[in-house]
Amino acid sequence: MLTQATEPLSTFFEYITYEHMIDNVVLIVTGTLHERDVQELLEKCHPLGMFDSIASLAVAQNMRELYRLVLVDTPLAPYFSECITTEAYLEDVYRFCQKLGGATSEIMSDILVFEADRRAANITINSIGTELTRDDRKKLYSNFGLLYLPYGHEELAVCEDIDQVRGAMEKYPAYQSIFSWLSYGETQLLDKAFYEEEVKRLCLAFEQQFHYGVFFAYMRLREQEIRNLMWISECVAQNQKSRVQDSVVFIF
Amino acid sequence: MGVSDSGVESADENVLDFLDSMDRYLVLVDSLSSILRQGWFDLASARHSMGSSRVSSALFDLKIHNASTTLQVQQADPGKVSPRFELCKWVSSENLHKSSEGKKFKKNELLQQEDSLQSDHKEPKDNISEDDGSVINDNNQAQKERLKSLSMFGALVAPKLRSSQLSFEKALETLVEIANTRASLLQAYDQVQENMKKTG
């Protein structure tokens, strides 16, 4: 599809692959630091995120070399400061979609805003109990989203437990429904709630016509299907079939 | 003719010891099974949450490094005390030379702690120490080592991955407890056999 597309759709498709490229770069670099075989790591990479010089990542000895030898010639260069940040990528996609305007901008903004807010919540929850300071935590949040202004990120940055995260997010009507059926202190079903909300927004992309958001929604919904299948397989393999409903998200 | 009352009492005591050990052993084996089950499920949940590229065997660190947890075996005295297994948990490689014995894991009430595994955020009591201040330091040290070992999956990991780690840590403790209980069980069994031979 990418080779058949013209601008700006081709750029839109490329943006979809950048996220997987970032994941692949992180996988290769982390695996190399742990003295894993490069071929083994390349086999684990996502096919959408492959690029020509990806194998050269294993040669770099530090981040500066990583940028100079490999990343500078890839589309990921703008997202590289002290490290590769997915937040920089999300902001770039957001700006690009805003420029496209029309239904694409409307649909994609809704999806990307939720993605940014979800990432902020997950960063907060995952950093609870670690040595990450409040300032460092705030730096990891994207510079857009419902929580960005005025005080959402400020409140999230100081959260010490899941209930405080809940309190910070419930103030926004869009996220009240996510937490309404979760009990206090519950983390297990929060992921499922986020995925369900994401699927709801992705499915809405198919309600409108003549916009690029359907391509993005299609890819993301396929990924959700794969996640569902993997979860069901794990439950079957572990003889925990009763727990399948814990994380399966129904689509459409 | 006949066995003296004290002999009978001693024999009964040995049988009771044997049955107690057997009961403890069976409870521990069952406990181990449920702990491991929970651990594997939490690991699957973490992989579902973080993505299969972030929780993968491809990220295991193959560099040579000191074991963070070691097992010490105290050999049995001939015909007397059964061998004793002790777990030294989360001995930092930095502190390896400072405390050669590391932190001792003593027999704890696993049945009571089983309930604590149901909660995501509770942690097991790591050490029993005479000094309360050192208990807090030991817990902080153990927590740091836990985070360090999880760092191979990234700087920020899902809570499910941490509870999975705790489950497997508890499983390791249970295994050591099973080994100690089995040693006691076998010793008690030998005692019972010996009594049976004496009484004919």
CSV table of C-alpha atoms in Angstrom, one decimal:
chain,number,residue,atom,x,y,z
A,1,MET,CA,0.0,0.0,0.0
A,2,LEU,CA,2.9,2.3,0.8
A,3,THR,CA,4.4,2.0,-2.6
A,4,GLN,CA,1.1,2.6,-4.3
A,5,ALA,CA,0.3,5.7,-2.2
A,6,THR,CA,0.9,9.3,-3.1
A,7,GLU,CA,1.6,12.2,-0.8
A,8,PRO,CA,0.4,12.9,1.8
A,9,LEU,CA,-0.9,9.4,2.3
A,10,SER,CA,2.5,7.9,1.8
A,11,THR,CA,3.9,10.1,4.6
A,12,PHE,CA,1.0,9.1,6.8
A,13,PHE,CA,1.8,5.4,6.2
A,14,GLU,CA,5.5,6.0,7.0
A,15,TYR,CA,4.5,7.6,10.3
A,16,ILE,CA,2.6,4.4,11.1
A,17,THR,CA,5.9,2.4,10.6
A,18,TYR,CA,8.0,4.8,12.8
A,19,GLU,CA,6.5,3.5,16.0
A,20,HIS,CA,7.6,0.0,15.1
A,21,MET,CA,11.0,1.2,14.1
A,22,ILE,CA,11.4,2.8,17.5
A,23,ASP,CA,10.4,-0.5,19.2
A,24,ASN,CA,12.9,-2.4,17.0
A,25,VAL,CA,15.7,0.0,17.8
A,26,VAL,CA,15.1,-0.3,21.5
A,27,LEU,CA,15.0,-4.1,21.1
A,28,ILE,CA,18.3,-4.3,19.2
A,29,VAL,CA,20.1,-1.9,21.4
A,30,THR,CA,18.9,-3.5,24.7
A,31,GLY,CA,19.6,-7.0,23.4
A,32,THR,CA,23.1,-5.9,22.2
A,33,LEU,CA,23.9,-4.5,25.6
A,34,HIS,CA,22.9,-7.9,27.0
A,35,GLU,CA,25.3,-9.6,24.6
A,36,ARG,CA,22.6,-11.3,22.6
A,37,ASP,CA,23.1,-12.5,19.1
A,38,VAL,CA,22.1,-9.9,16.5
A,39,GLN,CA,20.4,-12.4,14.2
A,40,GLU,CA,18.3,-13.7,17.1
A,41,LEU,CA,17.3,-10.1,17.8
A,42,LEU,CA,16.5,-9.3,14.2
A,43,GLU,CA,14.2,-12.3,14.0
A,44,LYS,CA,12.2,-10.8,16.9
A,45,CYS,CA,11.9,-7.4,15.3
A,46,HIS,CA,8.5,-6.2,13.9
A,47,PRO,CA,8.5,-6.4,10.1
A,48,LEU,CA,6.9,-3.0,9.7
A,49,GLY,CA,9.8,-1.4,11.6
A,50,MET,CA,12.6,-2.9,9.6
A,51,PHE,CA,15.0,-0.5,7.8
A,52,ASP,CA,18.2,-1.0,5.8
A,53,SER,CA,20.8,-0.1,8.5
A,54,ILE,CA,19.0,-1.8,11.4
A,55,ALA,CA,21.7,-4.5,11.8
A,56,SER,CA,24.3,-1.7,12.3
A,57,LEU,CA,22.7,-0.8,15.6
A,58,ALA,CA,24.6,-3.6,17.2
A,59,VAL,CA,27.9,-2.0,16.3
A,60,ALA,CA,27.4,1.3,18.3
A,61,GLN,CA,29.1,1.5,21.6
A,62,ASN,CA,27.2,4.5,23.0
A,63,MET,CA,24.2,6.7,22.2
A,64,ARG,CA,26.3,9.3,20.4
A,65,GLU,CA,27.7,6.6,18.0
A,66,LEU,CA,24.2,5.1,17.7
A,67,TYR,CA,23.0,8.5,16.4
A,68,ARG,CA,26.0,9.2,14.3
A,69,LEU,CA,26.3,5.8,12.6
A,70,VAL,CA,22.7,4.8,12.2
A,71,LEU,CA,19.9,7.0,13.3
A,72,VAL,CA,21.0,10.2,11.6
A,73,ASP,CA,20.1,8.8,8.2
A,74,THR,CA,16.8,7.4,9.4
A,75,PRO,CA,13.4,9.1,9.9
A,76,LEU,CA,13.9,8.5,13.7
A,77,ALA,CA,16.6,11.2,13.9
A,78,PRO,CA,14.3,14.0,15.0
A,79,TYR,CA,13.1,11.9,17.9
A,80,PHE,CA,16.5,11.4,19.3
A,81,SER,CA,17.7,13.7,22.0
A,82,GLU,CA,19.4,12.0,25.0
A,83,CYS,CA,17.5,8.9,24.0
A,84,ILE,CA,14.8,7.9,21.6
A,85,THR,CA,11.4,9.1,22.9
A,86,THR,CA,8.1,7.8,21.7
A,87,GLU,CA,6.6,11.0,23.1
A,88,ALA,CA,8.5,13.0,20.5
A,89,TYR,CA,7.2,10.7,17.8
A,90,LEU,CA,3.6,11.1,19.0
A,91,GLU,CA,3.9,14.9,19.0
A,92,ASP,CA,5.3,14.8,15.5
A,93,VAL,CA,2.4,12.6,14.3
A,94,TYR,CA,-0.1,14.9,16.0
A,95,ARG,CA,1.4,18.0,14.3
A,96,PHE,CA,1.3,16.3,10.9
A,97,CYS,CA,-2.3,15.2,11.3
A,98,GLN,CA,-3.3,18.7,12.4
A,99,LYS,CA,-1.7,20.1,9.2
A,100,LEU,CA,-3.7,17.6,7.1
A,101,GLY,CA,-6.9,19.1,8.4
A,102,GLY,CA,-10.4,17.9,7.7
A,103,ALA,CA,-11.8,14.6,9.0
A,104,THR,CA,-8.3,13.1,9.2
A,105,SER,CA,-7.3,15.7,11.7
A,106,GLU,CA,-10.5,15.3,13.7
A,107,ILE,CA,-10.3,11.5,13.9
A,108,MET,CA,-6.6,11.2,14.4
A,109,SER,CA,-6.5,14.0,17.0
A,110,ASP,CA,-9.0,12.1,19.1
A,111,ILE,CA,-7.0,8.9,18.9
A,112,LEU,CA,-3.6,10.5,19.5
A,113,VAL,CA,-4.8,12.6,22.4
A,114,PHE,CA,-6.1,9.5,24.1
A,115,GLU,CA,-2.8,7.7,23.3
A,116,ALA,CA,-0.8,10.5,24.9
A,117,ASP,CA,-3.0,10.5,28.0
A,118,ARG,CA,-2.9,6.8,28.3
A,119,ARG,CA,0.9,6.8,28.0
A,120,ALA,CA,1.1,9.5,30.7
A,121,ALA,CA,-1.1,7.3,33.0
A,122,ASN,CA,1.0,4.2,32.3
A,123,ILE,CA,4.3,6.0,32.9
A,124,THR,CA,2.9,7.3,36.2
A,125,ILE,CA,1.7,3.9,37.3
A,126,ASN,CA,4.8,2.1,36.2
A,127,SER,CA,7.1,4.6,38.0
A,128,ILE,CA,5.3,4.3,41.3
A,129,GLY,CA,7.7,2.8,43.8
A,130,THR,CA,10.8,3.5,41.7
A,131,GLU,CA,13.4,6.2,42.0
A,132,LEU,CA,12.1,8.3,39.2
A,133,THR,CA,11.7,11.8,40.5
A,134,ARG,CA,8.6,13.9,39.8
A,135,ASP,CA,10.5,16.2,37.5
A,136,ASP,CA,11.8,13.3,35.5
A,137,ARG,CA,8.4,11.7,35.3
A,138,LYS,CA,6.9,14.9,34.0
A,139,LYS,CA,9.6,15.1,31.3
A,140,LEU,CA,8.4,11.8,30.0
A,141,TYR,CA,4.8,13.0,29.3
A,142,SER,CA,3.9,14.2,25.8
A,143,ASN,CA,3.2,17.9,25.3
A,144,PHE,CA,-0.4,17.5,24.2
A,145,GLY,CA,-3.5,15.7,25.3
A,146,LEU,CA,-6.4,16.4,27.6
A,147,LEU,CA,-4.2,16.1,30.6
A,148,TYR,CA,-1.6,18.4,29.3
A,149,LEU,CA,-3.4,21.6,30.2
A,150,PRO,CA,-3.9,23.0,32.6
A,151,TYR,CA,-3.1,20.8,35.6
A,152,GLY,CA,-3.4,17.2,34.5
A,153,HIS,CA,0.3,16.4,34.1
A,154,GLU,CA,1.1,18.4,37.3
A,155,GLU,CA,-1.3,16.2,39.3
A,156,LEU,CA,-0.1,13.0,37.6
A,157,ALA,CA,3.5,13.8,38.3
A,158,VAL,CA,2.9,13.8,42.1
A,159,CYS,CA,0.8,10.6,42.3
A,160,GLU,CA,2.2,8.0,44.7
A,161,ASP,CA,-0.4,5.3,44.1
A,162,ILE,CA,-3.0,4.1,41.7
A,163,ASP,CA,-5.9,5.7,43.5
A,164,GLN,CA,-4.3,9.1,43.2
A,165,VAL,CA,-3.8,8.5,39.4
A,166,ARG,CA,-7.5,7.6,39.3
A,167,GLY,CA,-8.3,10.8,41.2
A,168,ALA,CA,-6.3,12.9,38.7
A,169,MET,CA,-7.9,11.3,35.6
A,170,GLU,CA,-11.5,11.1,36.8
A,171,LYS,CA,-11.8,14.9,36.7
A,172,TYR,CA,-11.9,14.7,33.0
A,173,PRO,CA,-15.3,13.5,31.7
A,174,ALA,CA,-13.8,11.6,28.8
A,175,TYR,CA,-12.0,9.3,31.3
A,176,GLN,CA,-14.7,9.0,33.9
A,177,SER,CA,-16.3,6.1,32.2
A,178,ILE,CA,-13.0,4.2,32.2
A,179,PHE,CA,-12.7,4.3,36.0
A,180,SER,CA,-16.4,4.0,36.8
A,181,TRP,CA,-16.5,0.2,36.8
A,182,LEU,CA,-13.1,-0.3,38.4
A,183,SER,CA,-12.8,-0.8,42.1
A,184,TYR,CA,-10.3,1.2,44.1
A,185,GLY,CA,-6.7,-0.2,44.0
A,186,GLU,CA,-7.5,-2.2,40.9
A,187,THR,CA,-4.7,-2.3,38.3
A,188,GLN,CA,-5.3,-5.5,36.5
A,189,LEU,CA,-8.5,-4.4,34.7
A,190,LEU,CA,-7.2,-0.9,34.0
A,191,ASP,CA,-5.2,-2.0,31.0
A,192,LYS,CA,-8.3,-3.7,29.6
A,193,ALA,CA,-10.3,-0.5,30.2
A,194,PHE,CA,-7.8,1.5,28.3
A,195,TYR,CA,-7.7,-0.9,25.4
A,196,GLU,CA,-11.5,-0.9,25.3
A,197,GLU,CA,-11.6,2.8,25.1
A,198,GLU,CA,-9.0,2.8,22.4
A,199,VAL,CA,-10.9,0.3,20.4
A,200,LYS,CA,-14.1,2.4,20.8
A,201,ARG,CA,-12.3,5.4,19.3
A,202,LEU,CA,-10.7,3.4,16.5
A,203,CYS,CA,-14.0,1.9,15.5
A,204,LEU,CA,-15.5,5.4,15.3
A,205,ALA,CA,-12.9,6.1,12.5
A,206,PHE,CA,-14.9,3.9,10.2
A,207,GLU,CA,-18.0,6.0,10.7
A,208,GLN,CA,-16.7,8.8,8.6
A,209,GLN,CA,-15.5,8.7,5.0
A,210,PHE,CA,-12.6,10.1,2.9
A,211,HIS,CA,-10.0,10.4,5.6
A,212,TYR,CA,-6.7,8.6,6.4
A,213,GLY,CA,-7.6,7.7,9.9
A,214,VAL,CA,-9.2,4.4,8.7
A,215,PHE,CA,-5.7,3.1,7.8
A,216,PHE,CA,-4.4,3.9,11.2
A,217,ALA,CA,-7.4,2.4,12.9
A,218,TYR,CA,-7.2,-0.7,10.8
A,219,MET,CA,-3.6,-1.3,11.8
A,220,ARG,CA,-4.3,-0.7,15.4
A,221,LEU,CA,-7.4,-2.9,15.5
A,222,ARG,CA,-5.3,-5.7,13.8
A,223,GLU,CA,-2.8,-5.3,16.6
A,224,GLN,CA,-5.6,-5.6,19.1
A,225,GLU,CA,-6.7,-8.8,17.5
A,226,ILE,CA,-3.2,-10.2,17.7
A,227,ARG,CA,-3.1,-9.3,21.4
A,228,ASN,CA,-6.4,-11.0,22.0
A,229,LEU,CA,-5.1,-14.2,20.3
A,230,MET,CA,-1.9,-14.2,22.3
A,231,TRP,CA,-3.8,-13.7,25.5
A,232,ILE,CA,-6.2,-16.5,24.7
A,233,SER,CA,-3.2,-18.7,23.8
A,234,GLU,CA,-1.5,-18.0,27.1
A,235,CYS,CA,-4.6,-18.7,29.1
A,236,VAL,CA,-5.1,-22.0,27.3
A,237,ALA,CA,-1.4,-23.0,27.7
A,238,GLN,CA,-1.6,-22.2,31.4
A,239,ASN,CA,-4.9,-23.9,31.9
A,240,GLN,CA,-6.5,-20.7,33.0
A,241,LYS,CA,-9.4,-20.6,30.6
A,242,SER,CA,-11.6,-18.9,33.1
A,243,ARG,CA,-9.3,-15.8,33.0
A,244,VAL,CA,-9.6,-15.3,29.3
A,245,GLN,CA,-12.2,-12.6,29.8
A,246,ASP,CA,-9.8,-10.6,32.0
A,247,SER,CA,-8.1,-9.1,29.0
A,248,VAL,CA,-9.9,-9.9,25.8
A,249,VAL,CA,-11.2,-6.8,24.1
A,250,PHE,CA,-14.1,-7.3,21.7
A,251,ILE,CA,-13.9,-5.3,18.4
A,252,PHE,CA,-17.0,-3.9,16.7
B,1,MET,CA,8.2,-58.2,77.8
B,2,GLY,CA,6.4,-55.3,76.2
B,3,VAL,CA,7.5,-51.8,75.7
B,4,SER,CA,7.8,-49.4,78.6
B,5,ASP,CA,5.4,-46.4,78.7
B,6,SER,CA,8.2,-44.0,77.9
B,7,GLY,CA,9.1,-46.1,74.9
B,8,VAL,CA,5.5,-46.0,73.7
B,9,GLU,CA,5.3,-42.3,74.2
B,10,SER,CA,8.6,-41.8,72.3
B,11,ALA,CA,7.3,-44.0,69.4
B,12,ASP,CA,4.0,-42.0,69.3
B,13,GLU,CA,5.9,-38.8,69.3
B,14,ASN,CA,8.0,-39.9,66.4
B,15,VAL,CA,4.9,-41.0,64.5
B,16,LEU,CA,3.3,-37.6,65.2
B,17,ASP,CA,6.5,-35.8,64.1
B,18,PHE,CA,6.4,-37.8,60.9
B,19,LEU,CA,2.7,-37.0,60.2
B,20,ASP,CA,3.2,-33.4,61.0
B,21,SER,CA,6.2,-33.2,58.6
B,22,MET,CA,4.1,-35.0,56.0
B,23,ASP,CA,1.3,-32.6,56.4
B,24,ARG,CA,3.6,-29.6,56.2
B,25,TYR,CA,5.2,-31.0,53.1
B,26,LEU,CA,1.9,-31.6,51.3
B,27,VAL,CA,0.7,-28.1,52.2
B,28,LEU,CA,3.9,-26.6,50.9
B,29,VAL,CA,3.8,-28.5,47.6
B,30,ASP,CA,0.3,-27.3,47.1
B,31,SER,CA,1.3,-23.8,48.0
B,32,LEU,CA,4.2,-23.9,45.5
B,33,SER,CA,1.8,-25.0,42.8
B,34,SER,CA,-0.5,-22.1,43.3
B,35,ILE,CA,2.3,-19.6,43.7
B,36,LEU,CA,3.9,-20.6,40.4
B,37,ARG,CA,0.6,-20.6,38.7
B,38,GLN,CA,0.0,-17.0,39.8
B,39,GLY,CA,3.5,-16.0,38.8
B,40,TRP,CA,3.2,-17.3,35.3
B,41,PHE,CA,-0.2,-15.7,34.9
B,42,ASP,CA,1.1,-12.4,36.1
B,43,LEU,CA,4.0,-12.7,33.7
B,44,ALA,CA,1.5,-13.3,30.8
B,45,SER,CA,-0.4,-10.2,32.0
B,46,ALA,CA,2.7,-8.1,32.0
B,47,ARG,CA,3.6,-9.3,28.5
B,48,HIS,CA,0.1,-8.4,27.4
B,49,SER,CA,0.3,-5.0,29.0
B,50,MET,CA,3.9,-4.0,28.0
B,51,GLY,CA,4.0,-5.8,24.6
B,52,SER,CA,5.8,-9.0,23.6
B,53,SER,CA,8.9,-7.0,22.4
B,54,ARG,CA,9.5,-5.6,25.9
B,55,VAL,CA,8.9,-8.9,27.8
B,56,SER,CA,10.8,-11.4,25.8
B,57,SER,CA,13.5,-14.0,26.4
B,58,ALA,CA,15.6,-12.1,23.8
B,59,LEU,CA,16.2,-9.4,26.4
B,60,PHE,CA,17.8,-11.7,29.0
B,61,ASP,CA,21.2,-10.5,30.1
B,62,LEU,CA,23.8,-13.1,29.0
B,63,LYS,CA,26.7,-11.2,30.5
B,64,ILE,CA,28.5,-13.0,33.3
B,65,HIS,CA,27.4,-11.6,36.7
B,66,ASN,CA,27.2,-12.7,40.3
B,67,ALA,CA,24.1,-14.5,41.4
B,68,SER,CA,21.8,-12.2,43.4
B,69,THR,CA,20.4,-15.1,45.4
B,70,THR,CA,22.4,-18.1,46.6
B,71,LEU,CA,21.6,-21.3,48.4
B,72,GLN,CA,23.7,-22.6,51.3
B,73,VAL,CA,23.6,-26.2,52.5
B,74,GLN,CA,24.6,-27.2,56.0
B,75,GLN,CA,25.6,-30.8,55.9
B,76,ALA,CA,24.0,-33.1,58.3
B,77,ASP,CA,25.8,-34.6,61.3
B,78,PRO,CA,26.0,-38.4,60.8
B,79,GLY,CA,22.9,-39.9,62.3
B,80,LYS,CA,21.8,-36.7,64.0
B,81,VAL,CA,20.5,-33.5,62.5
B,82,SER,CA,19.1,-33.4,59.0
B,83,PRO,CA,20.8,-31.2,56.4
B,84,ARG,CA,19.7,-27.6,56.5
B,85,PHE,CA,19.1,-25.4,53.4
B,86,GLU,CA,19.3,-21.6,53.7
B,87,LEU,CA,18.5,-19.0,51.1
B,88,CYS,CA,20.6,-15.8,50.8
B,89,LYS,CA,18.3,-13.4,48.9
B,90,TRP,CA,19.2,-10.3,47.0
B,91,VAL,CA,22.8,-10.1,47.9
B,92,SER,CA,24.0,-7.1,45.9
B,93,SER,CA,27.2,-7.8,44.0
B,94,GLU,CA,28.6,-4.6,45.6
B,95,ASN,CA,28.0,-6.0,49.0
B,96,LEU,CA,29.1,-9.5,48.2
B,97,HIS,CA,32.5,-9.0,49.8
B,98,LYS,CA,31.2,-7.1,52.8
B,99,SER,CA,28.7,-9.7,53.9
B,100,SER,CA,29.8,-13.1,52.8
B,101,GLU,CA,26.9,-14.8,54.5
B,102,GLY,CA,24.4,-12.4,52.9
B,103,LYS,CA,20.9,-12.2,54.2
B,104,LYS,CA,19.6,-15.3,55.8
B,105,PHE,CA,16.1,-16.5,55.0
B,106,LYS,CA,14.7,-18.2,58.0
B,107,LYS,CA,11.7,-20.4,58.2
B,108,ASN,CA,8.6,-18.1,58.1
B,109,GLU,CA,4.9,-18.7,58.2
B,110,LEU,CA,4.2,-19.4,54.6
B,111,LEU,CA,0.6,-20.2,55.2
B,112,GLN,CA,0.0,-16.8,56.7
B,113,GLN,CA,1.9,-15.1,53.8
B,114,GLU,CA,-0.1,-17.0,51.2
B,115,ASP,CA,-2.9,-14.5,51.6
B,116,SER,CA,-0.5,-11.6,51.0
B,117,LEU,CA,0.2,-12.9,47.5
B,118,GLN,CA,-3.4,-12.1,46.5
B,119,SER,CA,-2.6,-8.4,46.7
B,120,ASP,CA,-0.6,-6.8,43.9
B,121,HIS,CA,1.4,-4.4,46.1
B,122,LYS,CA,2.3,-6.3,49.2
B,123,GLU,CA,5.8,-7.6,49.6
B,124,PRO,CA,7.0,-10.5,51.7
B,125,LYS,CA,8.9,-10.0,54.9
B,126,ASP,CA,12.4,-10.3,53.8
B,127,ASN,CA,14.5,-10.7,56.8
B,128,ILE,CA,14.2,-11.2,60.5
B,129,SER,CA,16.7,-9.2,62.3
B,130,GLU,CA,17.4,-8.3,65.8
B,131,ASP,CA,17.8,-4.6,65.0
B,132,ASP,CA,14.7,-2.9,63.6
B,133,GLY,CA,16.7,-0.3,61.7
B,134,SER,CA,18.6,-2.9,59.8
B,135,VAL,CA,15.3,-4.6,58.7
B,136,ILE,CA,14.3,-1.4,57.0
B,137,ASN,CA,17.8,-1.2,55.3
B,138,ASP,CA,17.5,-4.8,54.3
B,139,ASN,CA,14.1,-4.2,52.8
B,140,ASN,CA,15.4,-1.2,50.9
B,141,GLN,CA,18.4,-3.1,49.6
B,142,ALA,CA,16.2,-6.0,48.5
B,143,GLN,CA,13.8,-3.6,46.7
B,144,LYS,CA,16.8,-2.0,44.9
B,145,GLU,CA,18.0,-5.3,43.8
B,146,ARG,CA,14.6,-6.3,42.6
B,147,LEU,CA,14.3,-3.2,40.5
B,148,LYS,CA,17.8,-3.7,39.2
B,149,SER,CA,17.0,-7.2,38.0
B,150,LEU,CA,13.8,-6.0,36.4
B,151,SER,CA,15.7,-3.3,34.5
B,152,MET,CA,16.5,-5.7,31.7
B,153,PHE,CA,12.9,-5.2,30.6
B,154,GLY,CA,13.2,-1.4,30.6
B,155,ALA,CA,13.3,1.4,33.1
B,156,LEU,CA,9.5,1.4,33.8
B,157,VAL,CA,7.8,-1.9,34.0
B,158,ALA,CA,4.2,-2.8,34.6
B,159,PRO,CA,3.1,-3.6,38.2
B,160,LYS,CA,2.2,-7.1,37.0
B,161,LEU,CA,5.8,-7.8,36.1
B,162,ARG,CA,6.8,-6.8,39.7
B,163,SER,CA,4.2,-9.0,41.2
B,164,SER,CA,5.3,-11.8,38.9
B,165,GLN,CA,8.8,-11.3,40.3
B,166,LEU,CA,7.5,-11.5,43.9
B,167,SER,CA,5.6,-14.7,43.1
B,168,PHE,CA,8.7,-16.4,41.7
B,169,GLU,CA,10.7,-15.1,44.7
B,170,LYS,CA,8.2,-16.6,47.0
B,171,ALA,CA,8.3,-19.8,45.0
B,172,LEU,CA,12.0,-20.0,45.6
B,173,GLU,CA,11.5,-19.6,49.3
B,174,THR,CA,8.9,-22.3,49.3
B,175,LEU,CA,11.2,-24.7,47.4
B,176,VAL,CA,13.8,-24.2,50.1
B,177,GLU,CA,11.2,-24.7,52.8
B,178,ILE,CA,10.1,-27.9,51.0
B,179,ALA,CA,13.7,-29.1,50.9
B,180,ASN,CA,14.0,-28.5,54.7
B,181,THR,CA,10.7,-30.1,55.4
B,182,ARG,CA,11.5,-33.1,53.3
B,183,ALA,CA,14.8,-33.5,55.2
B,184,SER,CA,12.8,-33.4,58.5
B,185,LEU,CA,10.3,-35.8,57.0
B,186,LEU,CA,12.9,-38.3,56.1
B,187,GLN,CA,14.5,-38.0,59.5
B,188,ALA,CA,11.2,-38.6,61.2
B,189,TYR,CA,10.5,-41.6,58.9
B,190,ASP,CA,13.9,-43.1,59.9
B,191,GLN,CA,13.0,-42.6,63.5
B,192,VAL,CA,9.7,-44.4,63.0
B,193,GLN,CA,11.4,-47.2,61.2
B,194,GLU,CA,13.9,-47.6,63.9
B,195,ASN,CA,11.2,-47.7,66.6
B,196,MET,CA,9.3,-50.3,64.6
B,197,LYS,CA,12.4,-52.5,64.4
B,198,LYS,CA,12.9,-52.2,68.2
B,199,THR,CA,9.4,-53.2,69.0
B,200,GLY,CA,9.6,-56.1,66.6
